[in-house]
Amino acid sequence: MDHLIPRPRLAESAPGSFAFTPGTAVSGPTDLVDPVRLALAVLDLGRGDDASARVRMTRDPALGPEAYTLTIGEDEVLIAAGDAAGAFYAGQTLRQLLPVEAFRSVALPGTEWRVSCGRVEDSPAFSWRGAHLDVSRNFLPKREVLRMIDLLALHKLNRLHLHLADDQGWRLESRAYPLLHEVGSHRTQTITSFYHEEPTYDGVPHGGYYTLRDLAEIGAYARARAVTVVPEIDVPGHASAILAAYPSLGATPGERHHVLDRWGISPAILAPLPGTVDFLAAVFDEIIEALGEVPYLHIGGDECVLDAWEASAEIRAYRAELGLDSPGDLHAWFLRRLADLLAERGTRAVVWDEAFVSGMLREDTIVMPWRGAAVGRRAAAAGHEVVATPVFPLYFDYGEAASAEEPLAIGETITVADVAAFEPAPATWADAERARVTGLQFQLWSERIPDGRTLDYRAWPRGCAAAEVSWTGGPARPEFTERLTRHLERLDAFGVEYRPLAGPRPWQRGGGARRHRPGVIDIQEVMRRVDEMTLTADSTRPSM
Ligand code: TNX
């Protein structure tokens, strides 16, 4: 009971133990039984009636969303939950109480599937407990996304934000606009040099995309595991891949674009004109149809260079027609228009904080303040729901140590302890502001995450700390480290190539000075600069 991650609200041990045997069956309403059987798939539990079953599920509407109680006696296990997510989490807790062998993909012979008796009463402090995956800069095949969902689920994390579109690649099939995946999903090469160096490229094509059926599969796989997929189509900036496919959507007529082969901010921007809105509406409709349920869709809004809008007579005239004073207002208007369009489809918009700074957001739009707590607080004070996503300490593309042994990261340093100490809703804020914070999300930007192995290394165990904070609501207690050490054995059994607490394994090391340049980008310096930028609507960011 004392080694669960995330820490449950209440857990008490009792004498004795319960043993799962090959015949153990689960009884209760199907929508609660199925999630428990899925969480404990390794045990291959049967379904039974109340007389024969030794695991019994009951629905308790008094328990809130995602909440459960779990009572383990010597003869039976009783689970109460208010919804399928709660039932699933009861199953995940049971899995952690079993031997670590429960985290393998099959039950190996010779394991005794015994859990100690006791009682758990549990519910999450925050409703948004997320991970963001950038599949644009470096594509991750579907199998990696599904595996990520498994890993989120076992940490009781419940949002997967998929960054599907950026300058370096468009990652989704479109039947309405097929050039998006035919042209926008690949680039001829990728930059290998660092900033301020003479550019060099690898000469290797890079690409990939999910079909709409893949997206449907990802969504359904996630839903069965209490995870909501939050797709992101980042506009109007970060638009090189879209414009490579459909240059006519751009702000500069006749300008040709290619899928970007380097990092940083590009001036490629969509025109904020009705044709672009129609285009995006068609893309949103395809996403919504594929996923079925889309409670949230992220429309980006970050890092837009608006110069091309001012240079275009047509866009200036359109802005005047709308009665808007500045390109910043037009940026705000455009995102508002998209959010309204999503609202008509029953979907809430999510934006990066630039869109809040621009103004004009719908009140129900969710704000992700990546540039820090100050802008997050302003968004909360303005009545927006806020999901904490600050660079420090939630950008997991930053390295965990300023050491030449670390593999190449975008900057440094963000440690497990930094994440564990994070306060999503700071105590210094007013109660009304704190109440607007619905959770947190860690970001896995992928400029320096080329594959699934690197993803494992960046995501875990910092993701375990994020799970702890988002489930319990505040900084982790000191004993967290002890629990984490035991939890890592579960990740070993699962096959996760996480970063060991003591540092990288020999084959995880960066290879010395060429791949690692300590101090190139310091996180504190980044935070100082991005925070300053939130004070102006012009969101251009220093390149990294
Ligand atoms: C900032 S956060 C970005 C991303 C980069 C990331 C690298 C945000 C909205 N923009 O485009 O990938 O930094 O850490």
Coordinates of C-alpha atoms and ligand atoms in Angstrom, one line a residue:
M1 CA 0.0 0.0 0.0
D2 CA 2.9 2.3 0.6
H3 CA 4.5 2.1 -2.8
L4 CA 1.8 3.3 -5.2
I5 CA 2.4 6.0 -7.8
P6 CA 0.5 8.3 -7.9
R7 CA -0.1 8.3 -4.2
P8 CA -3.7 7.5 -3.4
R9 CA -5.8 9.8 -1.2
L10 CA -6.1 7.2 1.4
A11 CA -4.6 3.7 1.7
E12 CA -4.7 1.4 4.7
S13 CA -3.2 -2.1 5.0
A14 CA -4.9 -5.0 6.7
P15 CA -3.6 -8.4 7.8
G16 CA -3.8 -11.3 5.3
S17 CA -3.7 -11.5 1.5
F18 CA -5.8 -12.3 -1.5
A19 CA -4.6 -14.6 -4.3
F20 CA -5.7 -14.4 -7.9
T21 CA -6.0 -17.8 -9.5
P22 CA -6.6 -18.9 -13.1
G23 CA -10.3 -19.1 -12.4
T24 CA -10.7 -15.7 -10.8
A25 CA -13.7 -13.9 -12.3
V26 CA -15.1 -10.3 -12.1
S27 CA -18.8 -9.5 -11.7
G28 CA -20.8 -6.3 -12.1
P29 CA -21.9 -3.8 -14.8
T30 CA -20.1 -4.4 -18.1
D31 CA -18.9 -0.8 -18.4
L32 CA -17.1 -1.2 -15.0
V33 CA -16.0 -4.8 -15.4
D34 CA -14.4 -4.3 -18.9
P35 CA -12.0 -1.6 -17.7
V36 CA -10.8 -3.6 -14.8
R37 CA -10.2 -6.7 -16.9
L38 CA -8.3 -4.5 -19.4
A39 CA -6.1 -3.0 -16.6
L40 CA -5.4 -6.5 -15.3
A41 CA -5.1 -8.0 -18.8
V42 CA -2.0 -10.0 -17.7
L43 CA -4.2 -12.0 -15.4
D44 CA -6.7 -12.9 -18.0
L45 CA -9.6 -12.6 -15.5
G46 CA -12.9 -14.2 -16.5
R47 CA -16.3 -12.6 -16.2
G48 CA -18.7 -14.1 -13.7
D49 CA -21.9 -13.6 -11.7
D50 CA -22.0 -12.4 -8.1
A51 CA -22.1 -15.9 -6.8
S52 CA -19.0 -17.2 -8.5
A53 CA -16.9 -14.0 -8.9
R54 CA -14.3 -13.1 -6.3
V55 CA -13.8 -9.6 -7.7
R56 CA -17.0 -7.6 -7.5
M57 CA -17.7 -4.2 -9.0
T58 CA -20.4 -1.9 -8.0
R59 CA -21.5 1.4 -9.3
D60 CA -21.5 4.2 -6.8
P61 CA -22.8 7.5 -8.4
A62 CA -21.8 9.3 -5.2
L63 CA -18.1 8.8 -6.2
G64 CA -17.0 11.6 -8.6
P65 CA -15.5 11.2 -12.0
E66 CA -12.4 8.9 -12.0
A67 CA -12.9 8.0 -8.3
Y68 CA -12.9 4.5 -6.9
T69 CA -12.7 2.6 -3.7
L70 CA -10.9 -0.7 -3.5
T71 CA -11.3 -3.2 -0.6
I72 CA -9.1 -6.2 -0.6
G73 CA -10.2 -9.0 1.7
E74 CA -8.8 -12.5 2.0
D75 CA -11.7 -14.0 0.0
E76 CA -12.9 -11.2 -2.2
V77 CA -12.0 -7.9 -3.8
L78 CA -14.7 -5.2 -3.8
I79 CA -14.4 -2.2 -6.1
A80 CA -16.8 0.7 -6.3
A81 CA -16.6 3.3 -9.0
G82 CA -18.7 6.1 -10.4
D83 CA -17.6 5.6 -14.0
A84 CA -15.4 3.5 -16.3
A85 CA -12.3 5.6 -15.6
G86 CA -12.7 5.0 -11.9
A87 CA -13.0 1.3 -12.5
F88 CA -10.0 1.3 -14.7
Y89 CA -7.9 3.1 -12.1
A90 CA -9.0 0.6 -9.4
G91 CA -7.6 -2.0 -11.8
Q92 CA -4.4 -0.1 -12.2
T93 CA -4.0 0.2 -8.5
L94 CA -4.5 -3.5 -8.1
R95 CA -1.9 -4.1 -10.8
Q96 CA 0.6 -2.0 -8.8
L97 CA -0.2 -4.0 -5.6
L98 CA 0.6 -7.2 -7.4
P99 CA 4.2 -8.4 -8.0
V100 CA 6.1 -6.3 -10.6
E101 CA 5.6 -9.2 -13.0
A102 CA 2.1 -7.8 -13.6
F103 CA 3.8 -5.2 -15.8
R104 CA 5.0 -7.8 -18.3
S105 CA 2.9 -8.5 -21.4
V106 CA 2.2 -12.1 -20.3
A107 CA 2.0 -13.9 -17.0
L108 CA 5.2 -15.9 -16.7
P109 CA 4.9 -19.2 -14.9
G110 CA 6.0 -19.3 -11.3
T111 CA 4.5 -16.0 -10.2
E112 CA 2.2 -16.0 -7.2
W113 CA -0.4 -13.4 -8.0
R114 CA -1.0 -12.3 -4.4
V115 CA -2.0 -8.9 -3.0
S116 CA -2.0 -7.8 0.6
C117 CA -5.3 -6.9 2.2
G118 CA -6.3 -3.4 2.7
R119 CA -8.4 -0.5 1.5
V120 CA -7.9 2.4 -0.9
E121 CA -10.1 5.4 -1.3
D122 CA -8.9 7.5 -4.2
S123 CA -9.8 10.3 -6.6
P124 CA -7.7 12.8 -8.6
A125 CA -7.1 16.4 -7.5
F126 CA -6.9 17.6 -11.1
S127 CA -9.0 16.6 -14.1
W128 CA -6.3 17.4 -16.8
R129 CA -3.3 15.1 -16.3
G130 CA -1.6 15.2 -19.6
A131 CA 1.3 14.5 -21.9
H132 CA 2.0 16.3 -25.1
L133 CA 3.7 14.5 -27.9
D134 CA 5.2 16.4 -30.8
V135 CA 4.9 14.0 -33.7
S136 CA 5.7 16.8 -36.3
R137 CA 9.3 17.6 -35.8
N138 CA 10.1 13.9 -35.6
F139 CA 7.4 11.5 -36.5
L140 CA 6.5 8.7 -34.2
P141 CA 4.9 5.6 -35.7
K142 CA 1.4 4.6 -34.4
R143 CA 2.9 1.7 -32.3
E144 CA 4.8 4.3 -30.2
V145 CA 1.7 6.4 -29.7
L146 CA -0.3 3.3 -28.6
R147 CA 2.5 2.4 -26.2
M148 CA 2.6 5.9 -24.8
I149 CA -1.1 5.6 -24.1
D150 CA -0.4 2.4 -22.1
L151 CA 2.3 4.2 -20.1
L152 CA 0.0 7.2 -19.5
A153 CA -2.8 4.8 -18.3
L154 CA -0.6 3.0 -15.8
H155 CA 0.3 6.4 -14.3
K156 CA -3.4 7.5 -14.2
L157 CA -2.6 10.2 -16.7
N158 CA -5.6 11.0 -18.9
R159 CA -4.8 13.4 -21.8
L160 CA -2.7 12.8 -24.8
H161 CA -2.1 16.0 -26.7
L162 CA -0.9 15.1 -30.2
H163 CA 0.9 18.0 -32.0
L164 CA -0.1 16.9 -35.5
A165 CA 1.0 19.9 -37.5
D166 CA 4.1 22.1 -37.5
D167 CA 6.6 23.6 -39.9
Q168 CA 8.5 20.3 -40.1
G169 CA 5.6 18.0 -41.0
W170 CA 1.8 17.5 -41.3
R171 CA 1.0 14.1 -39.7
L172 CA -2.6 13.3 -40.7
E173 CA -4.3 12.0 -43.8
S174 CA -6.8 14.3 -45.3
R175 CA -9.4 13.2 -47.8
A176 CA -10.6 16.7 -48.4
Y177 CA -7.0 18.1 -48.9
P178 CA -4.9 15.1 -49.8
L179 CA -1.7 17.1 -50.6
L180 CA -1.5 17.7 -46.8
H181 CA -0.3 14.1 -46.3
E182 CA 1.1 13.6 -49.8
V183 CA 3.3 16.6 -49.7
G184 CA 3.2 18.0 -46.2
S185 CA 4.2 14.8 -44.4
H186 CA 7.8 14.5 -45.4
R187 CA 11.0 16.6 -45.8
T188 CA 14.1 15.8 -47.8
Q189 CA 16.6 16.2 -44.9
T190 CA 17.0 17.5 -41.3
I191 CA 19.5 20.0 -39.9
T192 CA 22.3 18.5 -37.8
S193 CA 24.2 21.7 -36.8
F194 CA 23.5 23.8 -33.8
Y195 CA 22.3 27.4 -33.8
H196 CA 25.0 29.9 -34.7
E197 CA 26.9 27.3 -36.6
E198 CA 27.3 27.0 -40.4
P199 CA 24.2 24.8 -41.2
T200 CA 24.8 21.1 -42.0
Y201 CA 22.1 18.6 -43.0
D202 CA 21.8 14.8 -42.7
G203 CA 20.6 14.3 -46.3
V204 CA 18.1 11.7 -45.1
P205 CA 14.4 12.0 -45.9
H206 CA 12.1 12.0 -42.9
G207 CA 8.3 11.6 -42.8
G208 CA 5.2 9.7 -41.8
Y209 CA 1.6 10.3 -41.1
Y210 CA -1.4 8.7 -39.5
T211 CA -4.4 7.7 -41.7
L212 CA -7.8 8.8 -40.5
R213 CA -8.4 5.1 -39.6
D214 CA -5.2 5.2 -37.6
L215 CA -6.4 8.2 -35.7
A216 CA -9.8 6.5 -35.1
E217 CA -7.8 3.5 -33.7
I218 CA -5.6 5.7 -31.5
G219 CA -8.7 7.5 -30.2
A220 CA -10.6 4.3 -29.4
Y221 CA -7.5 2.6 -27.8
A222 CA -7.0 5.7 -25.6
R223 CA -10.7 5.9 -24.7
A224 CA -10.7 2.3 -23.5
R225 CA -7.8 3.4 -21.2
A226 CA -9.5 6.5 -19.8
V227 CA -7.3 8.7 -22.0
T228 CA -8.7 11.6 -24.1
V229 CA -6.8 12.4 -27.3
V230 CA -6.4 16.1 -27.8
P231 CA -5.4 16.7 -31.4
E232 CA -3.6 19.9 -32.3
I233 CA -3.6 21.7 -35.6
D234 CA -1.2 24.6 -34.8
V235 CA -2.2 27.7 -36.7
P236 CA -1.9 30.4 -38.1
G237 CA 1.9 30.2 -37.7
H238 CA 4.2 27.1 -37.8
A239 CA 2.5 26.6 -41.2
S240 CA 5.3 25.6 -43.6
A241 CA 4.0 22.0 -44.1
I242 CA 0.5 23.2 -44.9
L243 CA 1.8 25.9 -47.2
A244 CA 4.1 23.4 -49.0
A245 CA 1.0 21.5 -49.9
Y246 CA -1.4 24.4 -50.5
P247 CA 0.6 27.6 -51.1
S248 CA -2.6 29.6 -51.9
L249 CA -3.5 29.5 -48.2
G250 CA -0.5 31.6 -47.4
A251 CA -0.3 35.3 -46.7
T252 CA 2.1 36.1 -49.5
P253 CA 0.6 35.3 -53.0
G254 CA 3.0 33.4 -55.2
E255 CA 5.4 32.5 -52.4
R256 CA 6.6 28.9 -52.5
H257 CA 7.2 26.9 -49.3
H258 CA 8.8 23.6 -48.4
V259 CA 8.4 21.4 -45.3
L260 CA 11.0 22.9 -43.1
D261 CA 14.3 21.0 -42.6
R262 CA 15.5 23.1 -39.7
W263 CA 14.2 24.2 -36.2
G264 CA 13.2 27.5 -34.8
I265 CA 10.4 29.9 -35.7
S266 CA 9.6 30.4 -39.4
P267 CA 7.7 33.3 -40.9
A268 CA 5.4 31.0 -42.8
I269 CA 1.9 32.0 -41.8
L270 CA -1.6 31.2 -43.1
A271 CA -3.7 34.1 -44.4
P272 CA -6.5 34.8 -41.9
L273 CA -9.0 35.0 -44.8
P274 CA -12.3 33.1 -45.2
G275 CA -10.8 30.5 -47.5
T276 CA -8.4 29.5 -44.7
V277 CA -11.2 29.3 -42.3
D278 CA -13.2 27.0 -44.7
F279 CA -10.1 24.9 -45.2
L280 CA -9.6 24.4 -41.4
A281 CA -13.3 23.7 -40.9
A282 CA -13.0 20.9 -43.4
V283 CA -9.9 19.5 -41.6
F284 CA -11.6 19.8 -38.2
D285 CA -14.6 17.9 -39.5
E286 CA -12.4 15.1 -40.7
I287 CA -10.7 14.8 -37.3
I288 CA -14.0 14.9 -35.5
E289 CA -15.5 12.3 -37.7
A290 CA -12.4 10.0 -37.3
L291 CA -12.2 10.3 -33.5
G292 CA -15.9 10.3 -32.9
E293 CA -15.7 12.3 -29.7
V294 CA -13.5 15.4 -29.6
P295 CA -14.1 17.3 -26.4
Y296 CA -11.0 19.4 -27.0
L297 CA -9.1 20.5 -30.1
H298 CA -5.9 22.5 -29.8
I299 CA -5.5 25.3 -32.4
G300 CA -2.1 26.5 -31.4
G301 CA -1.8 30.2 -31.8
D302 CA 1.9 30.3 -30.7
E303 CA 5.0 32.0 -32.1
C304 CA 3.4 33.8 -35.0
V305 CA 5.4 36.3 -37.1
L306 CA 2.7 38.6 -38.3
D307 CA 4.8 40.7 -40.8
A308 CA 3.4 39.0 -43.9
W309 CA -0.1 40.0 -42.8
E310 CA 0.8 43.7 -42.8
A311 CA 2.6 43.4 -46.1
S312 CA -0.5 42.1 -47.8
A313 CA -2.9 44.6 -49.2
E314 CA -5.7 42.0 -49.2
I315 CA -5.2 41.1 -45.6
R316 CA -4.9 44.8 -44.5
A317 CA -8.2 45.5 -46.3
Y318 CA -9.9 42.5 -44.7
R319 CA -8.7 43.7 -41.3
A320 CA -10.1 47.1 -41.9
E321 CA -13.4 45.6 -43.0
L322 CA -13.5 43.7 -39.7
G323 CA -12.8 47.0 -37.9
L324 CA -9.6 45.6 -36.3
D325 CA -6.8 47.9 -35.3
S326 CA -3.7 45.8 -35.5
P327 CA -2.3 42.5 -36.8
G328 CA -2.3 41.3 -33.2
D329 CA -6.1 41.9 -33.1
L330 CA -6.5 40.0 -36.3
H331 CA -4.5 37.1 -34.8
A332 CA -7.0 37.1 -31.9
W333 CA -10.0 37.4 -34.2
F334 CA -8.8 34.5 -36.4
L335 CA -8.4 32.2 -33.4
R336 CA -11.7 33.3 -32.0
R337 CA -13.4 32.5 -35.3
L338 CA -11.9 29.0 -35.2
A339 CA -12.9 28.5 -31.6
D340 CA -16.5 29.5 -32.5
L341 CA -16.5 27.1 -35.3
L342 CA -15.4 24.3 -33.0
A343 CA -18.0 25.3 -30.4
E344 CA -20.7 24.7 -33.1
R345 CA -19.4 21.2 -33.3
G346 CA -19.4 20.7 -29.6
T347 CA -15.7 20.9 -29.2
R348 CA -13.8 23.3 -26.9
A349 CA -10.7 25.1 -28.2
V350 CA -7.4 24.9 -26.5
V351 CA -4.6 27.5 -27.2
W352 CA -1.1 28.3 -26.2
D353 CA -0.8 31.5 -24.1
E354 CA 0.0 33.9 -27.0
A355 CA -3.7 33.6 -28.1
F356 CA -4.7 34.7 -24.6
V357 CA -2.3 37.6 -24.7
S358 CA -3.8 38.7 -28.1
G359 CA -7.2 38.8 -26.5
M360 CA -10.8 38.1 -27.7
L361 CA -10.8 34.4 -26.6
R362 CA -14.1 32.7 -26.0
E363 CA -14.6 32.3 -22.3
D364 CA -14.6 28.5 -22.5
T365 CA -11.3 28.4 -24.4
I366 CA -8.6 26.5 -22.4
V367 CA -5.3 28.3 -22.1
M368 CA -1.9 26.5 -21.9
P369 CA 0.6 29.0 -20.4
W370 CA 3.9 27.6 -21.7
R371 CA 5.7 30.9 -20.9
G372 CA 5.2 30.6 -17.2
A373 CA 3.0 31.1 -14.2
A374 CA 2.6 34.9 -14.6
V375 CA 0.7 34.7 -17.8
G376 CA -1.1 31.6 -16.5
R377 CA -2.3 33.6 -13.6
R378 CA -3.5 36.4 -15.9
A379 CA -5.5 33.9 -18.0
A380 CA -7.0 32.3 -14.8
A381 CA -7.9 35.8 -13.5
A382 CA -9.7 36.5 -16.8
G383 CA -11.8 33.4 -16.1
H384 CA -10.2 30.9 -18.4
E385 CA -9.6 27.3 -17.5
V386 CA -5.8 26.9 -17.3
V387 CA -3.7 23.8 -17.8
A388 CA -0.2 24.4 -16.5
T389 CA 2.4 23.7 -19.2
P390 CA 5.4 26.0 -18.3
V391 CA 8.8 25.4 -20.0
F392 CA 10.2 25.0 -16.5
P393 CA 9.6 22.3 -15.2
L394 CA 7.3 20.7 -17.8
Y395 CA 9.3 20.7 -21.0
F396 CA 10.7 17.3 -21.0
D397 CA 12.8 17.9 -24.1
Y398 CA 15.2 19.7 -21.7
G399 CA 18.0 17.5 -20.3
E400 CA 18.0 16.2 -16.7
A401 CA 21.6 17.1 -15.9
A402 CA 24.2 19.6 -17.2
S403 CA 26.6 16.9 -17.9
A404 CA 28.6 15.8 -21.0
E405 CA 27.2 12.3 -20.3
E406 CA 23.7 13.4 -21.1
P407 CA 22.4 12.7 -24.6
L408 CA 21.7 15.8 -26.6
A409 CA 18.7 17.8 -25.4
I410 CA 17.2 21.2 -26.5
G411 CA 18.5 22.8 -23.3
E412 CA 19.0 22.1 -19.6
T413 CA 18.2 21.5 -16.8
I414 CA 15.0 20.0 -15.5
T415 CA 15.2 17.2 -12.9
V416 CA 12.8 14.8 -11.5
A417 CA 12.9 16.8 -8.2
D418 CA 12.0 20.0 -10.2
V419 CA 8.9 18.3 -11.5
A420 CA 8.0 16.7 -8.1
A421 CA 8.2 20.2 -6.5
F422 CA 5.9 21.8 -9.0
E423 CA 2.8 23.6 -7.8
P424 CA 0.3 23.9 -10.7
A425 CA -1.9 26.3 -8.7
P426 CA 0.5 28.3 -6.5
A427 CA -0.6 29.0 -3.0
T428 CA 0.2 32.7 -3.5
W429 CA -2.7 33.0 -6.0
A430 CA -6.2 34.1 -5.1
D431 CA -8.6 31.2 -4.5
A432 CA -10.6 32.1 -7.6
E433 CA -7.5 32.0 -9.7
R434 CA -6.4 28.7 -8.3
A435 CA -9.8 27.2 -8.9
R436 CA -9.3 27.9 -12.7
V437 CA -6.3 25.6 -12.9
T438 CA -7.6 22.2 -14.0
G439 CA -4.3 20.4 -14.2
L440 CA -0.9 20.1 -15.8
Q441 CA 0.7 18.6 -18.9
F442 CA 4.3 17.8 -19.7
Q443 CA 5.6 18.5 -23.2
L444 CA 7.7 16.3 -25.3
W445 CA 8.8 18.5 -28.2
S446 CA 10.7 16.4 -30.6
E447 CA 13.5 18.4 -32.2
R448 CA 15.9 16.3 -30.1
I449 CA 13.7 13.2 -29.7
P450 CA 14.2 11.2 -32.9
D451 CA 12.7 7.9 -31.8
G452 CA 10.9 5.8 -29.2
R453 CA 14.0 5.0 -27.2
T454 CA 14.8 8.6 -26.7
L455 CA 11.2 9.3 -25.9
D456 CA 11.3 6.8 -23.1
Y457 CA 14.5 8.4 -21.7
R458 CA 12.9 11.9 -21.8
A459 CA 9.5 11.0 -20.6
W460 CA 10.3 8.8 -17.6
P461 CA 10.7 9.1 -14.7
R462 CA 9.9 12.8 -14.9
G463 CA 6.4 11.7 -16.2
C464 CA 6.0 9.7 -12.9
A465 CA 6.6 12.9 -10.9
A466 CA 4.1 14.8 -13.2
A467 CA 1.6 12.0 -12.6
E468 CA 2.1 12.3 -8.8
V469 CA 1.6 16.0 -8.8
S470 CA -1.4 16.0 -11.1
W471 CA -3.2 13.3 -9.2
T472 CA -2.4 14.5 -5.7
G473 CA -2.7 18.2 -6.5
G474 CA 0.5 19.6 -5.1
P475 CA 4.2 19.0 -4.7
A476 CA 5.2 15.4 -4.0
R477 CA 6.2 14.5 -0.4
P478 CA 9.8 13.6 0.4
E479 CA 9.0 9.9 0.5
F480 CA 8.2 10.1 -3.2
T481 CA 11.7 9.2 -4.2
E482 CA 11.5 5.9 -2.3
R483 CA 8.2 5.0 -4.0
L484 CA 9.7 6.0 -7.3
T485 CA 12.6 3.7 -6.9
R486 CA 10.2 0.8 -6.5
H487 CA 8.0 2.0 -9.3
L488 CA 11.0 1.9 -11.7
E489 CA 11.0 -1.9 -11.3
R490 CA 7.5 -1.9 -12.8
L491 CA 8.8 0.2 -15.7
D492 CA 11.7 -2.3 -16.1
A493 CA 9.2 -5.1 -16.3
F494 CA 7.1 -3.2 -18.8
G495 CA 10.3 -2.6 -20.9
V496 CA 10.7 1.2 -20.6
E497 CA 14.1 2.6 -21.3
Y498 CA 13.8 5.4 -18.8
R499 CA 16.6 7.6 -17.4
P500 CA 17.9 5.9 -14.3
L501 CA 17.9 8.2 -11.3
A502 CA 21.7 7.9 -11.1
G503 CA 22.2 9.0 -14.7
P504 CA 22.3 7.5 -18.1
R505 CA 23.4 3.9 -18.8
P506 CA 26.5 3.6 -20.8
W507 CA 24.6 3.2 -24.1
Q508 CA 22.3 6.1 -23.2
R509 CA 25.2 8.6 -23.0
G510 CA 25.5 11.4 -25.4
G511 CA 28.9 10.6 -26.9
G512 CA 30.7 13.6 -25.6
A513 CA 31.1 17.2 -26.7
R514 CA 29.8 16.9 -30.2
R515 CA 26.4 15.8 -29.2
H516 CA 26.3 17.6 -25.9
R517 CA 27.1 21.2 -25.4
P518 CA 26.5 22.0 -21.8
G519 CA 25.1 25.4 -21.1
V520 CA 24.1 26.3 -24.6
I521 CA 20.5 27.0 -23.5
D522 CA 19.9 27.5 -19.9
I523 CA 16.4 27.0 -18.6
Q524 CA 16.4 29.9 -16.2
E525 CA 17.5 32.2 -19.0
V526 CA 14.7 30.8 -21.3
M527 CA 12.1 31.4 -18.6
R528 CA 13.2 35.0 -18.0
R529 CA 13.0 35.8 -21.7
V530 CA 9.6 34.1 -22.4
D531 CA 8.0 35.6 -19.4
E532 CA 9.1 39.1 -20.6
M533 CA 7.5 38.4 -24.0
T534 CA 4.1 37.7 -22.5
L535 CA 3.8 41.4 -21.8
T536 CA 3.5 42.2 -25.5
A537 CA 1.1 40.8 -28.1
D538 CA 3.9 40.3 -30.5
S539 CA 4.9 36.8 -29.7
T540 CA 8.1 36.4 -31.7
R541 CA 10.5 34.3 -29.7
P542 CA 14.3 34.1 -29.8
S543 CA 15.4 31.2 -31.8
M544 CA 16.8 28.2 -29.9
Ligands
TNX1 C1 8.8 26.3 -27.8 S1 5.9 25.9 -26.7 C2 7.8 25.9 -28.7 C3 8.0 24.7 -29.6 C4 9.4 24.2 -29.4 C5 9.8 24.2 -28.0 C6 11.2 23.6 -27.7 C7 5.6 26.4 -28.0 C8 4.2 26.8 -28.0 N1 6.6 26.5 -28.8 O1 7.7 25.0 -30.9 O2 9.4 22.9 -30.0 O3 9.8 25.5 -27.5 O4 11.4 23.4 -26.4

